PDB file of C-alpha atoms in Angstrom:
ATOM      1  CA  MET A  16     190.058 235.725  41.399  1.00  0.00           C
ATOM      2  CA  LEU A  17     191.683 235.989  44.831  1.00  0.00           C
ATOM      3  CA  THR A  18     192.416 232.636  46.441  1.00  0.00           C
ATOM      4  CA  ALA A  19     194.054 233.281  49.833  1.00  0.00           C
ATOM      5  CA  LEU A  20     196.060 235.668  51.953  1.00  0.00           C
ATOM      6  CA  ASN A  21     199.461 235.905  50.277  1.00  0.00           C
ATOM      7  CA  HIS A  22     201.593 237.594  52.947  1.00  0.00           C
ATOM      8  CA  LEU A  23     201.640 240.184  55.720  1.00  0.00           C
ATOM      9  CA  THR A  24     203.997 243.143  55.523  1.00  0.00           C
ATOM     10  CA  LEU A  25     204.527 244.932  58.809  1.00  0.00           C
ATOM     11  CA  ALA A  26     206.234 248.323  59.079  1.00  0.00           C
ATOM     12  CA  VAL A  27     208.844 248.221  61.848  1.00  0.00           C
ATOM     13  CA  THR A  28     211.037 250.860  63.470  1.00  0.00           C
ATOM     14  CA  ASP A  29     213.947 248.606  64.494  1.00  0.00           C
ATOM     15  CA  LEU A  30     214.532 245.575  62.262  1.00  0.00           C
ATOM     16  CA  PRO A  31     216.891 243.647  64.589  1.00  0.00           C
ATOM     17  CA  ARG A  32     214.499 244.116  67.542  1.00  0.00           C
ATOM     18  CA  SER A  33     211.546 242.940  65.440  1.00  0.00           C
ATOM     19  CA  LEU A  34     213.490 239.955  64.104  1.00  0.00           C
ATOM     20  CA  ASP A  35     214.247 238.914  67.676  1.00  0.00           C
ATOM     21  CA  PHE A  36     210.556 239.231  68.580  1.00  0.00           C
ATOM     22  CA  TYR A  37     209.204 237.322  65.574  1.00  0.00           C
ATOM     23  CA  THR A  38     211.776 234.530  65.827  1.00  0.00           C
ATOM     24  CA  GLN A  39     212.123 234.251  69.626  1.00  0.00           C
ATOM     25  CA  VAL A  40     208.532 234.947  70.750  1.00  0.00           C
ATOM     26  CA  LEU A  41     206.480 233.664  67.806  1.00  0.00           C
ATOM     27  CA  GLY A  42     208.913 231.043  66.524  1.00  0.00           C
ATOM     28  CA  CYS A  43     209.009 232.337  62.957  1.00  0.00           C
ATOM     29  CA  ARG A  44     211.647 230.969  60.598  1.00  0.00           C
ATOM     30  CA  LEU A  45     213.936 233.569  59.030  1.00  0.00           C
ATOM     31  CA  HIS A  46     214.472 233.016  55.291  1.00  0.00           C
ATOM     32  CA  ALA A  47     216.190 236.230  54.183  1.00  0.00           C
ATOM     33  CA  ARG A  48     217.319 239.535  55.613  1.00  0.00           C
ATOM     34  CA  TRP A  49     218.616 242.663  53.919  1.00  0.00           C
ATOM     35  CA  ASP A  50     219.060 246.354  54.765  1.00  0.00           C
ATOM     36  CA  GLY A  51     215.462 247.043  53.777  1.00  0.00           C
ATOM     37  CA  GLY A  52     213.686 244.143  55.455  1.00  0.00           C
ATOM     38  CA  ALA A  53     213.333 240.461  56.149  1.00  0.00           C
ATOM     39  CA  TYR A  54     211.245 237.500  55.020  1.00  0.00           C
ATOM     40  CA  LEU A  55     210.008 234.993  57.569  1.00  0.00           C
ATOM     41  CA  THR A  56     207.440 232.229  57.691  1.00  0.00           C
ATOM     42  CA  LEU A  57     205.193 230.871  60.396  1.00  0.00           C
ATOM     43  CA  GLY A  58     203.831 227.612  59.063  1.00  0.00           C
ATOM     44  CA  SER A  59     202.635 228.546  55.581  1.00  0.00           C
ATOM     45  CA  LEU A  60     202.195 232.258  56.421  1.00  0.00           C
ATOM     46  CA  TRP A  61     204.761 234.536  54.764  1.00  0.00           C
ATOM     47  CA  ILE A  62     205.647 237.618  56.801  1.00  0.00           C
ATOM     48  CA  CYS A  63     207.689 240.555  55.560  1.00  0.00           C
ATOM     49  CA  LEU A  64     209.189 242.995  58.049  1.00  0.00           C
ATOM     50  CA  SER A  65     209.909 246.336  56.434  1.00  0.00           C
ATOM     51  CA  PRO A  66     211.726 249.198  58.172  1.00  0.00           C
ATOM     52  CA  ASP A  67     209.696 252.400  57.945  1.00  0.00           C
ATOM     53  CA  ALA A  68     211.066 255.650  59.333  1.00  0.00           C
ATOM     54  CA  GLN A  69     207.535 257.098  59.218  1.00  0.00           C
ATOM     55  CA  ARG A  70     206.177 254.491  61.632  1.00  0.00           C
ATOM     56  CA  VAL A  71     205.652 255.669  65.168  1.00  0.00           C
ATOM     57  CA  SER A  72     205.964 252.905  67.732  1.00  0.00           C
ATOM     58  CA  ALA A  73     202.780 252.708  69.774  1.00  0.00           C
ATOM     59  CA  SER A  74     202.268 251.427  73.285  1.00  0.00           C
ATOM     60  CA  THR A  75     198.638 250.539  72.552  1.00  0.00           C
ATOM     61  CA  PRO A  76     196.985 249.791  69.238  1.00  0.00           C
ATOM     62  CA  PRO A  77     194.839 252.579  67.754  1.00  0.00           C
ATOM     63  CA  ASP A  78     191.949 250.256  66.914  1.00  0.00           C
ATOM     64  CA  TYR A  79     190.802 246.642  66.974  1.00  0.00           C
ATOM     65  CA  THR A  80     192.655 245.659  63.779  1.00  0.00           C
ATOM     66  CA  HIS A  81     194.936 242.747  64.641  1.00  0.00           C
ATOM     67  CA  TYR A  82     196.587 239.628  63.255  1.00  0.00           C
ATOM     68  CA  ALA A  83     195.682 236.285  64.834  1.00  0.00           C
ATOM     69  CA  PHE A  84     197.886 233.203  64.823  1.00  0.00           C
ATOM     70  CA  SER A  85     196.626 229.669  65.467  1.00  0.00           C
ATOM     71  CA  LEU A  86     197.928 227.323  68.111  1.00  0.00           C
ATOM     72  CA  SER A  87     196.679 224.159  69.761  1.00  0.00           C
ATOM     73  CA  GLN A  88     195.005 224.047  73.151  1.00  0.00           C
ATOM     74  CA  ALA A  89     197.997 222.086  74.488  1.00  0.00           C
ATOM     75  CA  ASP A  90     200.414 224.801  73.319  1.00  0.00           C
ATOM     76  CA  PHE A  91     198.351 227.746  74.579  1.00  0.00           C
ATOM     77  CA  ALA A  92     199.455 227.963  78.232  1.00  0.00           C
ATOM     78  CA  PRO A  93     203.159 227.329  77.465  1.00  0.00           C
ATOM     79  CA  PHE A  94     203.083 230.003  74.721  1.00  0.00           C
ATOM     80  CA  VAL A  95     201.459 232.573  77.028  1.00  0.00           C
ATOM     81  CA  ALA A  96     203.944 231.797  79.804  1.00  0.00           C
ATOM     82  CA  HIS A  97     206.861 232.103  77.344  1.00  0.00           C
ATOM     83  CA  ALA A  98     205.603 235.421  75.947  1.00  0.00           C
ATOM     84  CA  ARG A  99     204.983 236.859  79.409  1.00  0.00           C
ATOM     85  CA  ALA A 100     208.435 235.723  80.583  1.00  0.00           C
ATOM     86  CA  LEU A 101     209.913 237.696  77.678  1.00  0.00           C
ATOM     87  CA  GLY A 102     207.986 240.811  78.751  1.00  0.00           C
ATOM     88  CA  VAL A 103     205.480 240.893  75.896  1.00  0.00           C
ATOM     89  CA  ARG A 104     202.871 243.644  76.363  1.00  0.00           C
ATOM     90  CA  GLU A 105     199.222 242.563  76.467  1.00  0.00           C
ATOM     91  CA  TRP A 106     196.552 244.843  74.962  1.00  0.00           C
ATOM     92  CA  LYS A 107     193.237 243.098  75.545  1.00  0.00           C
ATOM     93  CA  THR A 108     191.688 240.337  77.616  1.00  0.00           C
ATOM     94  CA  ASN A 109     189.812 237.523  75.933  1.00  0.00           C
ATOM     95  CA  ARG A 110     186.024 237.663  75.965  1.00  0.00           C
ATOM     96  CA  SER A 111     185.211 235.385  73.044  1.00  0.00           C
ATOM     97  CA  GLU A 112     185.077 231.693  72.211  1.00  0.00           C
ATOM     98  CA  GLY A 113     188.357 229.829  72.429  1.00  0.00           C
ATOM     99  CA  ASP A 114     191.437 230.772  74.414  1.00  0.00           C
ATOM    100  CA  SER A 115     193.121 233.908  73.110  1.00  0.00           C
ATOM    101  CA  PHE A 116     196.172 235.876  74.176  1.00  0.00           C
ATOM    102  CA  TYR A 117     196.264 239.440  72.816  1.00  0.00           C
ATOM    103  CA  PHE A 118     199.698 241.037  72.708  1.00  0.00           C
ATOM    104  CA  LEU A 119     201.779 243.701  70.944  1.00  0.00           C
ATOM    105  CA  ASP A 120     204.948 243.403  68.926  1.00  0.00           C
ATOM    106  CA  PRO A 121     207.721 245.976  69.570  1.00  0.00           C
ATOM    107  CA  ASP A 122     206.097 248.431  67.134  1.00  0.00           C
ATOM    108  CA  GLY A 123     202.624 248.184  68.608  1.00  0.00           C
ATOM    109  CA  HIS A 124     201.165 245.832  65.977  1.00  0.00           C
ATOM    110  CA  ALA A 125     198.269 244.090  67.676  1.00  0.00           C
ATOM    111  CA  LEU A 126     198.617 240.308  67.578  1.00  0.00           C
ATOM    112  CA  GLU A 127     196.605 237.408  68.934  1.00  0.00           C
ATOM    113  CA  ALA A 128     197.399 233.767  69.656  1.00  0.00           C
ATOM    114  CA  HIS A 129     194.068 231.941  69.276  1.00  0.00           C
ATOM    115  CA  VAL A 130     192.844 228.415  69.933  1.00  0.00           C
ATOM    116  CA  GLY A 131     189.923 227.732  67.637  1.00  0.00           C
ATOM    117  CA  THR A 132     188.707 228.023  64.087  1.00  0.00           C
ATOM    118  CA  LEU A 133     186.036 229.870  62.162  1.00  0.00           C
ATOM    119  CA  GLU A 134     183.907 226.736  62.517  1.00  0.00           C
ATOM    120  CA  SER A 135     184.223 226.676  66.324  1.00  0.00           C
ATOM    121  CA  ARG A 136     183.477 230.409  66.491  1.00  0.00           C
ATOM    122  CA  LEU A 137     180.357 230.034  64.336  1.00  0.00           C
ATOM    123  CA  ALA A 138     179.149 227.096  66.433  1.00  0.00           C
ATOM    124  CA  GLN A 139     179.458 229.234  69.568  1.00  0.00           C
ATOM    125  CA  CYS A 140     177.706 232.133  67.843  1.00  0.00           C
ATOM    126  CA  ARG A 141     174.827 229.867  66.854  1.00  0.00           C
ATOM    127  CA  ARG A 142     174.404 229.048  70.551  1.00  0.00           C
ATOM    128  CA  GLN A 143     174.809 232.689  71.635  1.00  0.00           C
ATOM    129  CA  PRO A 144     174.533 235.032  68.626  1.00  0.00           C
ATOM    130  CA  TYR A 145     175.829 238.588  68.681  1.00  0.00           C
ATOM    131  CA  ALA A 146     173.179 241.313  68.441  1.00  0.00           C
ATOM    132  CA  GLY A 147     171.755 241.390  64.919  1.00  0.00           C
ATOM    133  CA  MET A 148     173.791 238.368  63.784  1.00  0.00           C
ATOM    134  CA  GLN A 149     172.722 236.536  60.630  1.00  0.00           C
ATOM    135  CA  PHE A 150     174.125 233.261  59.294  1.00  0.00           C
ATOM    136  CA  PHE A 151     174.596 232.439  55.598  1.00  0.00           C
ATOM    137  CA  ASP A 152     174.887 228.697  55.010  1.00  0.00           C
TER     138      ASP A 152
END
């Protein structure tokens, strides 16, 4: 039986550039690097960066698929200011519960820094449900 998300592997076009982004912008900790990739962590999340010559760097994400990272309300504004100061590209404005900053990594992977939890999102949805929304308690 599956128990949790194990790790994220992201295809990258330029490993040194991506390492700079994930360590300098997101604050990931680098654990290992080799010619074919790198292992990092962000809290308990394991991230693998894997060079992929087939990957085409995108300026905007092709769909809504994205990876969201948690941060506290107190850290939200400083994180956004830091990311913007480093020239991070934004891809979406927030329209949902909780502060969110939607941005791209150097290869166009869509990322989000989000204040909130599933519980806070569900509480908001109970107050203002999406069209056709059902709850399963």
